[in-house]
């Protein structure tokens, strides 16, 4: 049983089932769905507050989502740690700048990869708040609750995601 | 301590959030979905690991939370979507997804396993994007988010069927997806 912790990968079904059980815990003990993107907008608000505190205080959005360290912020920090522990235990942790599939298609130009990732991140952050959720908030938590908004949003994620990736790699 | 007190205890909730996150990050990394190659493989329809992880998580998660809801142990958190919010936001997210090759949860996981493009490109980008949304929220909210509000919050409500019938239909469809992927050897 303990060997599992040291394995490089689990079957996707087992990893998924584990996440499903965490969803139970999150609803039962924390009265929340699992979701990640709000933590980014709170962090963004906290950083902006360091630079211009008054502006953040008056923004309508931050009145709804107070930029503070809360359950979800700690959860996203936990994801970083959990993935770190997992990759250290299996010996797969390594510092990498350009993922191998990207490198295969576009070369090992770090700048190109960072600009693509930055542009993608900006659109993703905007889109995630626009539809109030991300792959975990809508994809896993929302669809589990049979939420219509989540199902439609997830279709959008994948339709546009597949289209963009196909275009990008179609050279 | 009962559950209500547990929910209200802010300090305890931060600890719980951290623990659930550690478990989440562990599962994501072991599932291979913290890797750009796996996610882009899914979007290029050559590697179906992401779908397998998500569908298994929904299957297990859904059954458990609907049972707990039937025993009134938990409450659901759904909200009405709209064309202006769910469709436009979903598509914007998707374009970002295709470019970045991580999502907000897996970008955190990718950072944990040492992926610098996730940290310096992806996470920074997401912070800028969420900041932009917060800045333009009043205009976006007024002009776009309320376009075409959906008539129901949940799929069972939309089709006027009991919640558990909806759950059973979803279990059948999602198991079908996993079965087909297995049959096709994907």
CSV table of C-alpha atoms in Angstrom, one decimal:
chain,number,residue,atom,x,y,z
A,1,UNK,CA,0.0,0.0,0.0
A,2,UNK,CA,2.8,2.4,1.0
A,3,UNK,CA,4.5,1.6,-2.3
A,4,UNK,CA,1.8,3.6,-4.0
A,5,UNK,CA,3.3,6.8,-2.7
A,6,UNK,CA,6.6,6.2,-4.5
A,7,UNK,CA,5.1,5.2,-7.8
A,8,UNK,CA,5.7,7.5,-10.8
A,9,UNK,CA,2.2,7.4,-12.0
A,10,UNK,CA,-1.2,6.0,-10.9
A,11,UNK,CA,-3.8,4.7,-13.2
A,12,UNK,CA,-5.9,7.8,-14.2
A,13,UNK,CA,-9.0,6.1,-12.8
A,14,UNK,CA,-7.3,5.8,-9.4
A,15,UNK,CA,-6.1,9.4,-9.4
A,16,UNK,CA,-9.5,10.6,-10.4
A,17,UNK,CA,-11.2,8.5,-7.7
A,18,UNK,CA,-8.9,10.1,-5.2
A,19,UNK,CA,-10.0,13.5,-6.3
A,20,UNK,CA,-13.6,12.4,-6.1
A,21,UNK,CA,-13.1,11.5,-2.5
A,22,UNK,CA,-11.5,14.8,-1.8
A,23,UNK,CA,-14.6,16.5,-3.2
A,24,UNK,CA,-16.7,14.7,-0.6
A,25,UNK,CA,-14.3,16.0,2.1
A,26,UNK,CA,-14.5,19.5,0.7
A,27,UNK,CA,-18.3,19.6,0.8
A,28,UNK,CA,-18.6,17.8,4.1
A,29,UNK,CA,-16.0,19.5,6.2
A,30,UNK,CA,-15.7,22.9,4.4
A,31,UNK,CA,-19.1,23.4,2.9
A,32,UNK,CA,-17.4,24.3,-0.4
A,33,UNK,CA,-16.8,22.9,-3.9
A,34,UNK,CA,-13.2,22.2,-5.0
A,35,UNK,CA,-12.1,25.2,-7.1
A,36,UNK,CA,-8.9,27.0,-7.8
A,37,UNK,CA,-9.4,30.2,-9.8
A,38,UNK,CA,-10.8,32.4,-7.1
A,39,UNK,CA,-7.5,32.0,-5.2
A,40,UNK,CA,-5.7,33.6,-8.2
A,41,UNK,CA,-8.0,36.5,-8.2
A,42,UNK,CA,-7.6,37.0,-4.5
A,43,UNK,CA,-3.8,36.8,-4.9
A,44,UNK,CA,-4.0,39.3,-7.7
A,45,UNK,CA,-6.1,41.6,-5.4
A,46,UNK,CA,-3.5,41.2,-2.6
A,47,UNK,CA,-0.6,42.1,-4.9
A,48,UNK,CA,-2.5,45.1,-6.3
A,49,UNK,CA,-3.4,46.2,-2.8
A,50,UNK,CA,0.3,46.4,-1.9
A,51,UNK,CA,0.8,48.9,-4.8
A,52,UNK,CA,-2.4,51.0,-4.5
A,53,UNK,CA,-4.5,50.1,-1.5
A,54,UNK,CA,-7.4,52.5,-2.1
A,55,UNK,CA,-8.0,51.4,-5.6
A,56,UNK,CA,-8.6,47.8,-4.4
A,57,UNK,CA,-10.8,48.8,-1.6
A,58,UNK,CA,-13.2,50.6,-4.0
A,59,UNK,CA,-13.4,47.9,-6.6
A,60,UNK,CA,-16.8,46.3,-6.8
A,61,UNK,CA,-15.3,42.9,-7.5
A,62,UNK,CA,-13.1,42.8,-4.5
A,63,UNK,CA,-16.1,43.7,-2.3
A,64,UNK,CA,-17.6,40.4,-3.4
A,65,UNK,CA,-14.4,38.4,-3.2
A,66,UNK,CA,-12.3,40.0,-0.4
A,67,UNK,CA,-8.6,39.5,-1.2
A,68,UNK,CA,-7.5,37.5,1.8
A,69,UNK,CA,-5.9,34.2,2.6
A,70,UNK,CA,-8.7,31.8,3.0
A,71,UNK,CA,-9.6,28.1,2.6
A,72,UNK,CA,-9.2,28.1,-1.1
A,73,UNK,CA,-5.9,30.0,-1.1
A,74,UNK,CA,-4.5,27.4,1.3
A,75,UNK,CA,-5.9,24.7,-1.0
A,76,UNK,CA,-4.0,26.0,-4.0
A,77,UNK,CA,-0.8,26.3,-1.9
A,78,UNK,CA,-1.6,22.7,-0.9
A,79,UNK,CA,-1.7,21.6,-4.6
A,80,UNK,CA,1.8,23.0,-5.1
A,81,UNK,CA,3.1,21.1,-2.0
A,82,UNK,CA,1.2,17.9,-2.8
A,83,UNK,CA,2.6,17.8,-6.3
A,84,UNK,CA,6.0,18.6,-4.9
A,85,UNK,CA,5.8,15.7,-2.4
A,86,UNK,CA,4.5,13.4,-5.0
A,87,UNK,CA,7.3,14.2,-7.5
A,88,UNK,CA,10.0,14.0,-4.9
A,89,UNK,CA,8.8,10.6,-3.6
A,90,UNK,CA,8.8,9.2,-7.1
A,91,UNK,CA,12.1,10.9,-8.1
A,92,UNK,CA,10.4,12.7,-11.0
A,93,UNK,CA,10.9,16.3,-9.7
A,94,UNK,CA,13.1,18.3,-12.0
A,95,UNK,CA,13.4,22.0,-12.9
A,96,UNK,CA,12.3,22.4,-16.5
A,97,UNK,CA,11.6,25.5,-18.6
A,98,UNK,CA,10.2,24.2,-21.9
A,99,UNK,CA,7.9,21.1,-21.9
A,100,UNK,CA,9.1,18.4,-24.3
A,101,UNK,CA,6.1,18.4,-26.7
A,102,UNK,CA,6.4,22.2,-27.0
A,103,UNK,CA,10.1,21.8,-27.6
A,104,UNK,CA,9.5,19.2,-30.3
A,105,UNK,CA,7.2,21.5,-32.2
A,106,UNK,CA,8.6,24.9,-31.6
A,107,UNK,CA,12.2,24.4,-30.4
A,108,UNK,CA,13.7,25.1,-27.1
A,109,UNK,CA,13.3,28.9,-27.1
A,110,UNK,CA,12.5,29.7,-23.5
A,111,UNK,CA,11.2,33.2,-24.4
A,112,UNK,CA,8.7,31.8,-26.9
A,113,UNK,CA,7.3,29.3,-24.4
A,114,UNK,CA,7.0,31.9,-21.7
A,115,UNK,CA,5.2,34.4,-24.0
A,116,UNK,CA,2.8,31.7,-25.1
A,117,UNK,CA,2.2,30.6,-21.5
A,118,UNK,CA,1.8,34.2,-20.3
A,119,UNK,CA,-0.8,35.0,-23.1
A,120,UNK,CA,-2.6,31.8,-22.4
A,121,UNK,CA,-2.6,32.5,-18.7
A,122,UNK,CA,-4.0,36.0,-19.2
A,123,UNK,CA,-6.9,34.7,-21.3
A,124,UNK,CA,-7.5,31.8,-18.9
A,125,UNK,CA,-7.6,34.1,-15.8
A,126,UNK,CA,-10.0,36.4,-17.6
A,127,UNK,CA,-12.1,33.5,-18.8
A,128,UNK,CA,-12.1,31.7,-15.5
A,129,UNK,CA,-13.5,34.7,-13.6
A,130,UNK,CA,-15.9,35.5,-16.5
A,131,UNK,CA,-17.6,32.2,-16.2
A,132,UNK,CA,-17.0,31.9,-12.4
A,133,UNK,CA,-14.9,28.8,-12.4
A,134,UNK,CA,-12.2,26.6,-13.8
A,135,UNK,CA,-11.6,22.9,-14.7
A,136,UNK,CA,-11.9,21.9,-11.1
A,137,UNK,CA,-14.7,24.3,-10.0
A,138,UNK,CA,-16.8,23.7,-13.0
A,139,UNK,CA,-15.4,20.5,-14.5
A,140,UNK,CA,-15.3,18.4,-11.3
A,141,UNK,CA,-17.4,20.1,-8.6
A,142,UNK,CA,-19.9,21.7,-10.9
A,143,UNK,CA,-20.7,18.7,-13.1
A,144,UNK,CA,-20.8,16.5,-10.0
A,145,UNK,CA,-23.7,18.7,-8.8
A,146,UNK,CA,-25.2,18.5,-12.2
A,147,UNK,CA,-24.9,22.2,-12.7
A,148,UNK,CA,-26.0,23.4,-16.1
A,149,UNK,CA,-23.7,26.5,-16.1
A,150,UNK,CA,-20.7,24.2,-15.3
A,151,UNK,CA,-21.5,21.7,-18.1
A,152,UNK,CA,-21.8,24.6,-20.7
A,153,UNK,CA,-18.6,26.2,-19.4
A,154,UNK,CA,-16.7,22.9,-19.6
A,155,UNK,CA,-17.9,22.4,-23.2
A,156,UNK,CA,-16.5,25.9,-23.9
A,157,UNK,CA,-13.1,25.0,-22.2
A,158,UNK,CA,-12.7,21.9,-24.4
A,159,UNK,CA,-14.1,23.2,-27.7
A,160,UNK,CA,-11.9,26.3,-27.6
A,161,UNK,CA,-9.0,24.4,-26.1
A,162,UNK,CA,-9.0,21.7,-28.7
A,163,UNK,CA,-9.4,24.2,-31.5
A,164,UNK,CA,-6.6,26.4,-30.2
A,165,UNK,CA,-4.2,23.4,-29.6
A,166,UNK,CA,-5.0,22.0,-33.1
A,167,UNK,CA,-4.3,25.3,-34.7
A,168,UNK,CA,-1.1,25.9,-32.8
A,169,UNK,CA,0.3,22.4,-33.6
A,170,UNK,CA,-1.0,22.2,-37.2
A,171,UNK,CA,2.1,23.6,-38.8
B,1,UNK,CA,-17.6,20.0,17.3
B,2,UNK,CA,-20.4,19.6,14.8
B,3,UNK,CA,-20.0,20.3,11.1
B,4,UNK,CA,-21.6,23.8,11.3
B,5,UNK,CA,-19.0,24.9,13.9
B,6,UNK,CA,-16.3,23.3,11.8
B,7,UNK,CA,-17.4,25.3,8.8
B,8,UNK,CA,-17.2,28.6,10.7
B,9,UNK,CA,-13.8,28.0,12.3
B,10,UNK,CA,-11.6,30.1,10.0
B,11,UNK,CA,-8.3,28.8,11.4
B,12,UNK,CA,-9.4,25.2,11.1
B,13,UNK,CA,-10.7,25.8,7.6
B,14,UNK,CA,-7.3,27.0,6.5
B,15,UNK,CA,-5.7,23.8,7.8
B,16,UNK,CA,-8.4,21.7,6.0
B,17,UNK,CA,-7.9,23.7,2.8
B,18,UNK,CA,-4.2,23.0,2.9
B,19,UNK,CA,-4.7,19.3,3.6
B,20,UNK,CA,-7.3,18.8,0.9
B,21,UNK,CA,-5.0,20.8,-1.5
B,22,UNK,CA,-2.0,18.5,-0.7
B,23,UNK,CA,-4.2,15.5,-1.4
B,24,UNK,CA,-5.4,17.1,-4.6
B,25,UNK,CA,-1.9,18.0,-5.8
B,26,UNK,CA,-0.7,14.5,-5.0
B,27,UNK,CA,-3.5,12.9,-7.1
B,28,UNK,CA,-3.0,15.4,-10.0
B,29,UNK,CA,0.7,14.7,-10.1
B,30,UNK,CA,0.3,10.9,-9.8
B,31,UNK,CA,-2.4,11.0,-12.5
B,32,UNK,CA,0.1,12.7,-14.8
B,33,UNK,CA,-2.1,15.7,-15.5
B,34,UNK,CA,0.3,18.2,-14.0
B,35,UNK,CA,2.4,17.7,-17.2
B,36,UNK,CA,2.0,20.0,-20.2
B,37,UNK,CA,2.6,17.0,-22.5
B,38,UNK,CA,-0.4,15.1,-21.1
B,39,UNK,CA,-2.8,18.1,-21.2
B,40,UNK,CA,-1.8,19.1,-24.8
B,41,UNK,CA,-2.1,15.5,-25.8
B,42,UNK,CA,-5.6,15.6,-24.6
B,43,UNK,CA,-6.4,18.8,-26.5
B,44,UNK,CA,-4.8,17.3,-29.6
B,45,UNK,CA,-6.9,14.1,-28.9
B,46,UNK,CA,-3.9,11.8,-28.9
B,47,UNK,CA,-3.8,11.1,-25.1
B,48,UNK,CA,-7.1,10.7,-23.1
B,49,UNK,CA,-5.6,10.7,-19.6
B,50,UNK,CA,-7.1,14.1,-18.7
B,51,UNK,CA,-10.6,12.9,-19.6
B,52,UNK,CA,-10.1,9.7,-17.7
B,53,UNK,CA,-9.0,11.5,-14.6
B,54,UNK,CA,-11.9,14.1,-14.8
B,55,UNK,CA,-14.6,11.5,-15.5
B,56,UNK,CA,-13.5,9.2,-12.7
B,57,UNK,CA,-13.4,12.1,-10.3
B,58,UNK,CA,-16.9,13.2,-11.3
B,59,UNK,CA,-18.2,9.6,-11.1
B,60,UNK,CA,-16.9,9.1,-7.6
B,61,UNK,CA,-17.5,12.6,-6.4
B,62,UNK,CA,-21.0,12.8,-7.8
B,63,UNK,CA,-22.3,9.6,-6.2
B,64,UNK,CA,-20.9,10.6,-2.8
B,65,UNK,CA,-22.1,14.2,-2.7
B,66,UNK,CA,-25.6,13.2,-3.9
B,67,UNK,CA,-25.9,10.6,-1.2
B,68,UNK,CA,-24.7,13.1,1.4
B,69,UNK,CA,-27.2,15.6,0.1
B,70,UNK,CA,-30.0,13.1,0.3
B,71,UNK,CA,-29.1,12.7,4.0
B,72,UNK,CA,-29.0,16.5,4.4
B,73,UNK,CA,-25.3,16.3,5.5
B,74,UNK,CA,-24.2,18.9,2.9
B,75,UNK,CA,-25.6,21.7,0.8
B,76,UNK,CA,-25.0,22.2,-2.9
B,77,UNK,CA,-23.5,25.4,-4.4
B,78,UNK,CA,-24.9,26.0,-7.8
B,79,UNK,CA,-25.7,29.3,-9.5
B,80,UNK,CA,-27.5,30.3,-12.7
B,81,UNK,CA,-25.2,30.5,-15.7
B,82,UNK,CA,-25.8,32.5,-18.9
B,83,UNK,CA,-24.7,32.7,-22.5
B,84,UNK,CA,-22.8,35.9,-21.6
B,85,UNK,CA,-21.0,34.3,-18.7
B,86,UNK,CA,-20.7,30.6,-19.2
B,87,UNK,CA,-20.3,30.4,-23.0
B,88,UNK,CA,-18.1,33.5,-23.6
B,89,UNK,CA,-16.1,32.9,-20.4
B,90,UNK,CA,-15.8,29.2,-21.2
B,91,UNK,CA,-14.5,29.9,-24.7
B,92,UNK,CA,-12.0,32.6,-23.5
B,93,UNK,CA,-10.8,30.1,-20.9
B,94,UNK,CA,-10.5,27.4,-23.6
B,95,UNK,CA,-8.3,29.6,-25.9
B,96,UNK,CA,-6.0,30.2,-22.8
B,97,UNK,CA,-6.1,26.5,-22.1
B,98,UNK,CA,-4.8,25.6,-25.5
B,99,UNK,CA,-2.0,28.2,-25.4
B,100,UNK,CA,-0.9,27.5,-21.8
B,101,UNK,CA,-1.4,23.8,-21.6
B,102,UNK,CA,-2.3,23.9,-17.9
B,103,UNK,CA,-5.5,25.0,-16.0
B,104,UNK,CA,-5.5,27.0,-12.7
B,105,UNK,CA,-5.2,23.8,-10.6
B,106,UNK,CA,-2.7,21.9,-12.7
B,107,UNK,CA,-0.6,25.1,-13.1
B,108,UNK,CA,-0.1,25.0,-9.4
B,109,UNK,CA,0.7,21.2,-9.6
B,110,UNK,CA,3.1,21.9,-12.4
B,111,UNK,CA,4.9,24.5,-10.3
B,112,UNK,CA,5.2,21.8,-7.5
B,113,UNK,CA,7.0,19.4,-9.9
B,114,UNK,CA,9.5,22.1,-11.0
B,115,UNK,CA,7.9,23.4,-14.2
B,116,UNK,CA,9.1,27.0,-14.6
B,117,UNK,CA,6.9,27.9,-17.5
B,118,UNK,CA,4.0,27.3,-15.3
B,119,UNK,CA,5.3,29.6,-12.6
B,120,UNK,CA,6.8,32.5,-14.5
B,121,UNK,CA,4.5,32.3,-17.6
B,122,UNK,CA,1.2,30.6,-16.6
B,123,UNK,CA,0.6,31.6,-13.0
B,124,UNK,CA,1.7,35.2,-13.7
B,125,UNK,CA,-0.6,35.3,-16.7
B,126,UNK,CA,-3.5,34.0,-14.7
B,127,UNK,CA,-2.9,36.6,-12.0
B,128,UNK,CA,-2.9,39.3,-14.7
B,129,UNK,CA,-6.1,37.9,-16.2
B,130,UNK,CA,-8.0,37.7,-13.0
B,131,UNK,CA,-6.8,41.2,-12.1
B,132,UNK,CA,-8.1,42.5,-15.5
B,133,UNK,CA,-11.4,40.9,-14.9
B,134,UNK,CA,-11.7,42.5,-11.5
B,135,UNK,CA,-10.8,45.8,-13.0
B,136,UNK,CA,-13.4,45.6,-15.8
B,137,UNK,CA,-16.0,43.7,-13.8
B,138,UNK,CA,-18.5,46.5,-13.5
B,139,UNK,CA,-18.7,47.0,-17.3
B,140,UNK,CA,-18.6,43.2,-18.1
B,141,UNK,CA,-21.2,42.5,-15.5
B,142,UNK,CA,-23.5,45.2,-16.8
B,143,UNK,CA,-23.1,44.7,-20.5
B,144,UNK,CA,-22.4,41.0,-21.0
B,145,UNK,CA,-22.8,38.6,-18.0
B,146,UNK,CA,-26.6,38.8,-17.9
B,147,UNK,CA,-27.1,38.1,-21.6
B,148,UNK,CA,-29.2,34.9,-22.1
B,149,UNK,CA,-29.5,33.7,-18.5
B,150,UNK,CA,-30.2,30.0,-18.5
B,151,UNK,CA,-33.7,28.9,-17.4
B,152,UNK,CA,-32.4,26.5,-14.7
B,153,UNK,CA,-29.5,26.1,-12.4
B,154,UNK,CA,-29.2,22.3,-12.7
B,155,UNK,CA,-29.7,19.8,-15.5
B,156,UNK,CA,-32.5,17.9,-13.6
B,157,UNK,CA,-34.3,21.2,-13.1
B,158,UNK,CA,-33.9,22.0,-16.8
B,159,UNK,CA,-35.6,18.8,-17.9
B,160,UNK,CA,-38.0,18.6,-14.9
B,161,UNK,CA,-36.7,15.2,-13.8
B,162,UNK,CA,-35.9,14.1,-10.2
B,163,UNK,CA,-32.3,14.7,-9.1
B,164,UNK,CA,-31.5,11.0,-8.8
B,165,UNK,CA,-32.7,10.2,-12.3
B,166,UNK,CA,-30.2,12.9,-13.5
B,167,UNK,CA,-27.5,11.3,-11.4
B,168,UNK,CA,-28.2,7.8,-12.9
B,169,UNK,CA,-28.3,9.2,-16.5
B,170,UNK,CA,-24.9,10.9,-15.9
B,171,UNK,CA,-23.4,7.7,-14.3
B,172,UNK,CA,-24.5,5.8,-17.4
B,173,UNK,CA,-23.2,8.4,-19.9
B,174,UNK,CA,-19.8,8.9,-18.1
B,175,UNK,CA,-19.2,5.2,-17.6
B,176,UNK,CA,-20.0,4.8,-21.3
B,177,UNK,CA,-17.3,7.4,-22.1
B,178,UNK,CA,-14.7,5.4,-20.1
B,179,UNK,CA,-15.9,2.1,-21.6
B,180,UNK,CA,-15.6,3.5,-25.2
B,181,UNK,CA,-12.2,4.9,-24.5
B,182,UNK,CA,-11.1,1.5,-23.2
B,183,UNK,CA,-12.6,-0.3,-26.2
B,184,UNK,CA,-10.9,2.0,-28.6
B,185,UNK,CA,-7.6,1.5,-26.8
B,186,UNK,CA,-7.1,5.2,-26.2
